[in-house]
Amino acid sequence: MSYRILETDDIPGYLRERGHWDDATDIGVREVSDGNMNRVFLASSADGTRSLAVKQALPWVRVAGPSWPMSPDRADAEARAYAQVAKVAPDKIPAIHGYDPENHALVMEDMSDLEVLRTRLNEGEPYGPHTSARTGELVAQLSFATSDFGMESAERKALIAASVSPELCKITEDVVLSEPYIEHEHNHWHEQLDDLAADFRADARLRTEVADLRHTFMTSAQALLHGDLHTGSIMVGEREGAHVVRVFDPEFSFVGPVGYDLGLYWANALVSEERARALGTLSDHGDQLRLSWEAFESEFRRLWPTRVDTFFDDAYLDRFLRRVWTESLGYAGTEIVRRIIGFAHLTDLTTLPDPVPASRRALLLGRELIVRREELSTPEHVRALL
Ligand code: SR1
Ligand code: MG
């Protein structure tokens, strides 16, 4: 399948052709690609009054190049996910101006007035009072609406079918949920973590628990997920005096276990806490797991009376939420581990003057979250581990 891979100089013409920019003003463009997978360009008028972002999926993993081919159809999954979130939480995602399926390109709001949450945290800034609450709420709103509680059975079966994303799910099944626990060429780590990496590969109990989480990831079609909800997929800032949170980059979206989204967020919050501990800049880090869980739970409970299938009773809601909590802890553990001994690492740790002590703490915490998730029943239990 061939399509037009956009370069910086192509963007003004592309935006005009697609009807996103209909006057003759000069358009300045810069490439701001940052994630592992895609390219992103920002286009703005010379006077700075108008701007747009263009995101295009390449036929490979951007950071690996053509040696790691990857279908650009992942952009379809991203556009679909944005369309679903727009129905229930339009204030928590960027405005989408158009999707071009032929060229796998999304034209969307320029959010460069906001800051990527990871960048802000790495610079020593606190989360502030709303970031985790809005993120937890978003997970509740998206997951309730796309679960069998918020959607009629037949419509949901169609959503599940339309959201199947084999290649991107396989990336997660591999790089998050198996490779760090086996010998694999993708894996790498700091040499002073050799002992822990070897321990983790030899740990039969850990491997069985990760297998359980992996199988749940493969089979538990609870709701539409963001699929990669780390702190690099969230932008925060102020607009007109209000704190805004925007979740972006849902290309890994598919119908899976809700705890995967919460778990990724928690893992990244916990790793950022280890960075802050190492640098002596701890602030509100320790509250974030609790705040996001409380916001998720209270929003999910608020929506519960609107469920479309009342055979699911209140006692079942408690059981469902308990399962989401437990699985979230497990996925948080796997996300921490893979970010230190797997393929894709985090700048939170890699940019520390000495990443080893914080990485060791995080790895051990990750293992505990995986193997002891059933006995950790509250945010306070997780705090006690730290
Ligand atoms: C090959 S991609 C590795 C990671 O980058 C993405 O952002 C996802 O987190 C994926 O696991
Ligand atoms: Mg991404």
Short mmCIF file of C-alpha atoms and ligand atoms in Angstrom, two decimals:
data_model
loop_
_atom_site.label_atom_id
_atom_site.label_comp_id
_atom_site.label_asym_id
_atom_site.label_seq_id
_atom_site.Cartn_x
_atom_site.Cartn_y
_atom_site.Cartn_z
CA MET A 1 0.00 0.00 0.00
CA SER A 2 1.54 3.29 -0.98
CA TYR A 3 0.61 6.74 0.23
CA ARG A 4 2.09 10.17 0.45
CA ILE A 5 4.58 10.52 3.28
CA LEU A 6 4.51 14.16 4.25
CA GLU A 7 7.64 16.22 4.76
CA THR A 8 7.78 19.64 6.41
CA ASP A 9 7.63 21.47 3.05
CA ASP A 10 4.52 19.50 1.99
CA ILE A 11 2.40 20.61 4.93
CA PRO A 12 1.20 24.05 3.67
CA GLY A 13 0.02 22.53 0.37
CA TYR A 14 -1.49 19.55 2.15
CA LEU A 15 -3.50 21.76 4.54
CA ARG A 16 -4.78 23.86 1.64
CA GLU A 17 -5.70 20.81 -0.48
CA ARG A 18 -7.61 19.32 2.42
CA GLY A 19 -9.51 22.56 2.98
CA HIS A 20 -8.00 23.32 6.38
CA TRP A 21 -6.35 26.58 5.31
CA ASP A 22 -8.20 28.54 2.71
CA ASP A 23 -6.36 31.85 2.51
CA ALA A 24 -2.99 32.81 1.06
CA THR A 25 -1.21 33.70 4.32
CA ASP A 26 2.25 32.24 4.77
CA ILE A 27 2.29 29.03 6.74
CA GLY A 28 5.38 28.26 8.82
CA VAL A 29 5.90 24.60 9.64
CA ARG A 30 8.15 22.77 12.09
CA GLU A 31 8.41 19.07 12.77
CA VAL A 32 7.96 18.23 16.45
CA SER A 33 7.93 14.41 16.27
CA ASP A 34 8.72 13.08 19.71
CA GLY A 35 7.00 9.73 20.36
CA ASN A 36 8.25 6.33 19.25
CA MET A 37 5.79 5.81 16.43
CA ASN A 38 4.71 8.79 14.28
CA ARG A 39 5.52 12.17 12.85
CA VAL A 40 3.95 15.41 14.01
CA PHE A 41 4.14 18.85 12.37
CA LEU A 42 2.97 22.21 13.69
CA ALA A 43 1.79 24.74 11.13
CA SER A 44 1.16 28.37 12.00
CA SER A 45 0.45 31.64 10.28
CA ALA A 46 3.19 34.27 10.27
CA ASP A 47 1.21 36.54 12.60
CA GLY A 48 0.70 33.65 15.03
CA THR A 49 -3.08 33.92 15.03
CA ARG A 50 -3.77 30.49 13.48
CA SER A 51 -2.17 27.13 13.94
CA LEU A 52 -2.84 23.44 13.40
CA ALA A 53 -1.08 20.17 14.10
CA VAL A 54 -0.70 17.38 11.52
CA LYS A 55 0.08 13.88 12.71
CA GLN A 56 0.94 11.13 10.23
CA ALA A 57 1.53 7.44 10.80
CA LEU A 58 4.56 6.09 8.94
CA PRO A 59 4.64 2.53 7.57
CA TRP A 60 7.17 1.68 10.28
CA VAL A 61 8.00 2.47 13.91
CA ARG A 62 9.51 5.98 13.67
CA VAL A 63 12.35 5.42 16.11
CA ALA A 64 13.33 2.09 14.55
CA GLY A 65 12.89 3.00 10.87
CA PRO A 66 11.97 0.66 7.99
CA SER A 67 13.59 -2.31 9.76
CA TRP A 68 10.48 -2.43 12.01
CA PRO A 69 7.51 -2.20 9.59
CA MET A 70 4.15 -1.28 11.05
CA SER A 71 0.84 -0.72 9.29
CA PRO A 72 -0.12 2.96 9.15
CA ASP A 73 -3.72 1.81 9.70
CA ARG A 74 -2.99 2.52 13.35
CA ALA A 75 -4.02 6.09 12.53
CA ASP A 76 -7.54 4.72 11.86
CA ALA A 77 -7.60 3.36 15.42
CA GLU A 78 -6.54 6.74 16.72
CA ALA A 79 -9.22 8.59 14.75
CA ARG A 80 -11.85 6.09 15.91
CA ALA A 81 -10.81 6.48 19.53
CA TYR A 82 -10.94 10.26 19.34
CA ALA A 83 -14.46 10.00 17.86
CA GLN A 84 -15.59 7.87 20.81
CA VAL A 85 -13.99 10.10 23.44
CA ALA A 86 -15.45 13.18 21.76
CA LYS A 87 -18.93 11.82 22.55
CA VAL A 88 -18.33 11.64 26.30
CA ALA A 89 -15.36 13.84 27.22
CA PRO A 90 -14.78 16.38 24.43
CA ASP A 91 -13.15 18.75 26.92
CA LYS A 92 -10.34 16.28 27.64
CA ILE A 93 -8.97 15.68 24.13
CA PRO A 94 -7.65 17.96 21.38
CA ALA A 95 -10.15 19.22 18.80
CA ILE A 96 -9.92 17.00 15.71
CA HIS A 97 -10.35 18.96 12.47
CA GLY A 98 -10.23 16.05 10.08
CA TYR A 99 -8.90 12.58 9.35
CA ASP A 100 -7.47 11.56 5.99
CA PRO A 101 -7.57 7.76 5.91
CA GLU A 102 -5.79 7.55 2.54
CA ASN A 103 -2.70 9.26 3.92
CA HIS A 104 -3.16 8.13 7.53
CA ALA A 105 -3.03 11.74 8.71
CA LEU A 106 -4.95 13.59 11.39
CA VAL A 107 -5.30 17.36 11.41
CA MET A 108 -5.93 18.62 14.89
CA GLU A 109 -5.68 21.40 17.41
CA ASP A 110 -2.21 22.78 18.03
CA MET A 111 -1.67 22.27 21.76
CA SER A 112 1.79 23.80 21.91
CA ASP A 113 0.57 26.35 24.46
CA LEU A 114 0.26 23.37 26.82
CA GLU A 115 3.06 21.18 28.12
CA VAL A 116 3.55 17.42 28.04
CA LEU A 117 2.97 16.21 31.60
CA ARG A 118 6.18 14.15 31.63
CA THR A 119 8.23 17.18 30.57
CA ARG A 120 6.67 19.29 33.29
CA LEU A 121 7.26 16.64 35.95
CA ASN A 122 10.83 16.10 34.81
CA GLU A 123 11.41 19.82 35.29
CA GLY A 124 10.31 19.49 38.91
CA GLU A 125 6.83 20.97 38.61
CA PRO A 126 3.98 19.45 40.65
CA TYR A 127 0.89 17.85 39.08
CA GLY A 128 -1.47 20.40 40.53
CA PRO A 129 -4.90 19.59 41.87
CA HIS A 130 -6.69 18.53 38.67
CA THR A 131 -4.39 16.50 36.43
CA SER A 132 -4.93 13.05 37.92
CA ALA A 133 -8.59 13.66 38.71
CA ARG A 134 -9.34 14.65 35.09
CA THR A 135 -7.36 11.67 33.82
CA GLY A 136 -9.23 9.23 36.09
CA GLU A 137 -12.52 10.80 35.06
CA LEU A 138 -11.66 10.42 31.38
CA VAL A 139 -10.93 6.71 31.84
CA ALA A 140 -14.29 6.30 33.60
CA GLN A 141 -16.21 8.24 30.95
CA LEU A 142 -14.67 6.39 28.02
CA SER A 143 -14.78 2.97 29.62
CA PHE A 144 -18.34 3.25 30.94
CA ALA A 145 -19.67 4.49 27.59
CA THR A 146 -17.98 1.71 25.61
CA SER A 147 -18.68 -1.12 28.05
CA ASP A 148 -21.74 -3.35 28.24
CA PHE A 149 -22.96 -0.95 30.92
CA GLY A 150 -23.04 2.09 28.64
CA MET A 151 -23.68 0.57 25.22
CA GLU A 152 -26.33 -1.78 23.83
CA SER A 153 -25.07 -5.27 23.15
CA ALA A 154 -25.23 -5.24 19.33
CA GLU A 155 -23.64 -1.80 19.03
CA ARG A 156 -20.86 -2.91 21.33
CA LYS A 157 -20.15 -6.05 19.33
CA ALA A 158 -19.74 -3.79 16.29
CA LEU A 159 -17.38 -1.52 18.26
CA ILE A 160 -15.30 -4.49 19.36
CA ALA A 161 -15.04 -5.72 15.76
CA ALA A 162 -14.20 -2.28 14.38
CA SER A 163 -11.56 -1.69 17.06
CA VAL A 164 -9.53 -4.84 16.57
CA SER A 165 -5.93 -3.68 16.27
CA PRO A 166 -3.74 -6.75 15.93
CA GLU A 167 -0.38 -5.12 15.23
CA LEU A 168 -0.50 -2.58 18.02
CA CYS A 169 -1.89 -5.06 20.53
CA LYS A 170 0.98 -7.37 19.56
CA ILE A 171 3.48 -4.61 20.34
CA THR A 172 2.04 -4.35 23.85
CA GLU A 173 1.80 -8.12 24.28
CA ASP A 174 5.49 -8.29 23.34
CA VAL A 175 7.28 -5.19 24.62
CA VAL A 176 5.22 -4.75 27.80
CA LEU A 177 3.81 -8.14 28.66
CA SER A 178 6.49 -10.69 27.81
CA GLU A 179 9.88 -9.53 26.46
CA PRO A 180 11.22 -8.03 29.73
CA TYR A 181 10.87 -11.46 31.37
CA ILE A 182 12.77 -13.41 28.68
CA GLU A 183 16.00 -12.98 26.71
CA HIS A 184 15.11 -10.65 23.82
CA GLU A 185 17.15 -8.42 21.53
CA HIS A 186 14.80 -5.50 22.24
CA ASN A 187 15.68 -5.48 25.91
CA HIS A 188 18.39 -3.24 27.32
CA TRP A 189 19.21 -1.83 30.74
CA HIS A 190 21.88 -0.04 32.75
CA GLU A 191 24.77 -2.42 33.44
CA GLN A 192 24.34 -1.95 37.19
CA LEU A 193 20.89 -3.51 36.86
CA ASP A 194 22.26 -6.79 35.42
CA ASP A 195 21.43 -8.65 38.61
CA LEU A 196 17.79 -7.53 38.77
CA ALA A 197 17.21 -8.14 35.06
CA ALA A 198 18.54 -11.68 35.49
CA ASP A 199 16.48 -12.20 38.65
CA PHE A 200 13.33 -11.11 36.84
CA ARG A 201 13.99 -13.51 33.97
CA ALA A 202 14.50 -16.37 36.42
CA ASP A 203 11.49 -15.55 38.63
CA ALA A 204 8.86 -18.23 37.92
CA ARG A 205 6.21 -16.65 40.15
CA LEU A 206 6.62 -13.27 38.49
CA ARG A 207 6.42 -14.84 35.03
CA THR A 208 3.16 -16.66 35.82
CA GLU A 209 1.59 -13.46 37.15
CA VAL A 210 2.67 -11.53 34.04
CA ALA A 211 1.26 -14.37 31.91
CA ASP A 212 -2.05 -13.91 33.73
CA LEU A 213 -2.06 -10.16 33.05
CA ARG A 214 -1.04 -10.78 29.45
CA HIS A 215 -3.87 -13.23 28.92
CA THR A 216 -6.34 -10.78 30.45
CA PHE A 217 -5.01 -8.10 28.09
CA MET A 218 -5.61 -10.46 25.16
CA THR A 219 -9.09 -11.62 26.14
CA SER A 220 -10.87 -9.16 28.42
CA ALA A 221 -12.90 -6.95 26.08
CA GLN A 222 -14.31 -4.69 28.82
CA ALA A 223 -14.22 -1.30 27.14
CA LEU A 224 -12.44 0.91 24.61
CA LEU A 225 -9.04 1.90 25.98
CA HIS A 226 -6.66 4.72 25.21
CA GLY A 227 -4.11 1.94 25.16
CA ASP A 228 -0.93 3.92 25.97
CA LEU A 229 -1.91 6.31 28.75
CA HIS A 230 1.50 7.36 30.01
CA THR A 231 2.48 10.87 31.09
CA GLY A 232 3.80 11.59 27.59
CA SER A 233 0.21 11.17 26.29
CA ILE A 234 -1.17 13.96 28.47
CA MET A 235 -0.80 17.73 28.09
CA VAL A 236 -1.51 20.19 30.85
CA GLY A 237 -1.54 23.95 31.23
CA GLU A 238 -3.65 27.04 31.80
CA ARG A 239 -6.15 28.52 29.38
CA GLU A 240 -8.09 31.63 30.31
CA GLY A 241 -7.23 31.11 33.95
CA ALA A 242 -8.43 27.49 34.05
CA HIS A 243 -6.27 24.37 34.42
CA VAL A 244 -6.71 22.19 31.33
CA VAL A 245 -5.82 18.54 30.82
CA ARG A 246 -5.79 17.02 27.32
CA VAL A 247 -5.20 13.34 26.66
CA PHE A 248 -3.85 12.57 23.19
CA ASP A 249 -2.23 9.87 21.07
CA PRO A 250 -4.76 7.01 21.45
CA GLU A 251 -3.32 4.99 18.56
CA PHE A 252 -3.01 1.87 20.74
CA SER A 253 -6.76 1.99 21.36
CA PHE A 254 -8.70 -1.28 21.31
CA VAL A 255 -11.39 -2.93 23.43
CA GLY A 256 -9.51 -4.36 26.40
CA PRO A 257 -9.23 -4.38 30.20
CA VAL A 258 -9.93 -0.98 31.78
CA GLY A 259 -7.12 -1.50 34.28
CA TYR A 260 -4.58 -1.24 31.48
CA ASP A 261 -5.22 2.50 31.10
CA LEU A 262 -5.22 3.24 34.84
CA GLY A 263 -2.20 1.01 35.38
CA LEU A 264 -0.12 2.80 32.76
CA TYR A 265 -0.89 6.15 34.33
CA TRP A 266 -0.07 4.90 37.81
CA ALA A 267 3.22 3.37 36.69
CA ASN A 268 4.36 6.60 35.12
CA ALA A 269 3.31 8.55 38.23
CA LEU A 270 5.25 6.14 40.44
CA VAL A 271 8.37 6.35 38.26
CA SER A 272 8.13 10.13 38.29
CA GLU A 273 7.94 9.92 42.08
CA GLU A 274 11.18 7.92 42.12
CA ARG A 275 12.82 10.60 39.99
CA ALA A 276 11.65 13.32 42.38
CA ARG A 277 12.80 11.31 45.40
CA ALA A 278 16.24 10.93 43.81
CA LEU A 279 16.49 14.66 43.10
CA GLY A 280 14.93 15.82 46.38
CA THR A 281 12.02 17.46 44.53
CA LEU A 282 9.11 15.40 45.88
CA SER A 283 5.89 17.42 45.98
CA ASP A 284 2.41 16.06 45.29
CA HIS A 285 3.63 12.84 43.64
CA GLY A 286 2.37 10.58 46.40
CA ASP A 287 -1.27 11.64 45.93
CA GLN A 288 -1.67 10.87 42.26
CA LEU A 289 -2.59 7.20 42.27
CA ARG A 290 -5.26 7.84 44.89
CA LEU A 291 -6.60 10.96 43.15
CA SER A 292 -6.93 9.25 39.78
CA TRP A 293 -8.52 6.15 41.29
CA GLU A 294 -11.00 8.19 43.37
CA ALA A 295 -11.98 10.25 40.33
CA PHE A 296 -12.33 7.11 38.20
CA GLU A 297 -14.41 5.32 40.80
CA SER A 298 -16.70 8.20 41.64
CA GLU A 299 -17.34 9.02 37.96
CA PHE A 300 -18.03 5.35 37.17
CA ARG A 301 -20.43 5.14 40.14
CA ARG A 302 -22.08 8.40 39.06
CA LEU A 303 -22.73 6.91 35.62
CA TRP A 304 -23.88 3.51 36.92
CA PRO A 305 -27.59 4.40 37.30
CA THR A 306 -27.66 5.17 33.54
CA ARG A 307 -26.55 1.63 32.59
CA VAL A 308 -28.39 0.04 29.69
CA ASP A 309 -28.49 -3.46 31.22
CA THR A 310 -29.86 -3.52 34.77
CA PHE A 311 -29.19 -7.23 35.19
CA PHE A 312 -25.80 -5.88 36.33
CA ASP A 313 -26.73 -4.98 39.89
CA ASP A 314 -25.01 -2.78 42.46
CA ALA A 315 -23.18 -5.70 44.04
CA TYR A 316 -21.75 -6.52 40.60
CA LEU A 317 -20.52 -2.93 40.26
CA ASP A 318 -18.50 -3.36 43.46
CA ARG A 319 -17.05 -6.59 42.16
CA PHE A 320 -16.25 -5.08 38.76
CA LEU A 321 -14.50 -2.06 40.28
CA ARG A 322 -12.50 -4.29 42.61
CA ARG A 323 -11.32 -6.30 39.61
CA VAL A 324 -10.36 -3.13 37.72
CA TRP A 325 -8.39 -1.92 40.77
CA THR A 326 -6.47 -5.17 41.11
CA GLU A 327 -5.69 -5.46 37.40
CA SER A 328 -4.62 -1.80 37.32
CA LEU A 329 -2.01 -2.51 39.97
CA GLY A 330 -0.70 -5.46 38.00
CA TYR A 331 -0.48 -3.49 34.76
CA ALA A 332 1.22 -0.64 36.64
CA GLY A 333 3.86 -3.14 37.71
CA THR A 334 4.41 -4.41 34.17
CA GLU A 335 4.68 -0.87 32.80
CA ILE A 336 7.32 0.04 35.39
CA VAL A 337 9.38 -3.06 34.67
CA ARG A 338 9.31 -2.72 30.89
CA ARG A 339 10.34 0.93 31.07
CA ILE A 340 13.59 -0.05 32.83
CA ILE A 341 14.63 -3.40 31.37
CA GLY A 342 12.55 -3.55 28.17
CA PHE A 343 12.64 -1.75 24.81
CA ALA A 344 11.30 1.76 25.49
CA HIS A 345 12.69 3.61 28.50
CA LEU A 346 11.58 6.79 30.29
CA THR A 347 13.44 10.10 30.41
CA ASP A 348 12.26 10.37 34.02
CA LEU A 349 14.99 7.88 34.86
CA THR A 350 17.42 8.06 31.94
CA THR A 351 18.13 11.76 32.53
CA LEU A 352 18.96 11.34 36.23
CA PRO A 353 22.65 11.94 37.08
CA ASP A 354 22.66 8.40 38.53
CA PRO A 355 19.62 6.45 37.33
CA VAL A 356 20.53 3.27 39.20
CA PRO A 357 19.12 3.73 42.73
CA ALA A 358 15.77 5.07 41.49
CA SER A 359 15.59 2.35 38.82
CA ARG A 360 16.27 -0.38 41.38
CA ARG A 361 13.57 0.95 43.69
CA ALA A 362 11.11 1.20 40.80
CA LEU A 363 11.87 -2.31 39.52
CA LEU A 364 11.31 -3.81 42.97
CA LEU A 365 8.11 -1.82 43.37
CA GLY A 366 6.94 -3.02 39.95
CA ARG A 367 7.51 -6.63 40.95
CA GLU A 368 5.55 -6.17 44.19
CA LEU A 369 2.63 -4.59 42.34
CA ILE A 370 2.49 -7.56 39.98
CA VAL A 371 2.84 -10.42 42.43
CA ARG A 372 0.97 -8.88 45.38
CA ARG A 373 -1.82 -7.09 43.53
CA GLU A 374 -4.55 -9.25 45.07
CA GLU A 375 -3.58 -8.30 48.63
CA LEU A 376 -3.09 -4.56 47.99
CA SER A 377 -6.65 -3.37 48.35
CA THR A 378 -6.33 0.41 48.84
CA PRO A 379 -4.11 3.32 47.71
CA GLU A 380 -2.74 3.38 51.28
CA HIS A 381 -1.48 -0.20 50.85
CA VAL A 382 0.41 0.92 47.76
CA ARG A 383 1.86 3.88 49.68
CA ALA A 384 3.03 1.47 52.35
CA LEU A 385 5.08 -0.41 49.74
CA LEU A 386 6.95 2.80 48.94
C1 SR1 B 1 7.78 0.00 19.51
S1 SR1 B 1 6.86 1.05 20.38
C2 SR1 B 1 7.27 1.03 22.01
C3 SR1 B 1 6.33 1.84 22.80
O1 SR1 B 1 6.09 3.12 22.25
C4 SR1 B 1 4.74 3.44 22.37
O2 SR1 B 1 4.56 4.72 22.85
C5 SR1 B 1 4.14 2.41 23.31
O3 SR1 B 1 4.30 2.76 24.66
C6 SR1 B 1 4.95 1.24 22.94
O4 SR1 B 1 4.91 0.23 23.91
MG MG B 2 2.38 7.38 21.83
#
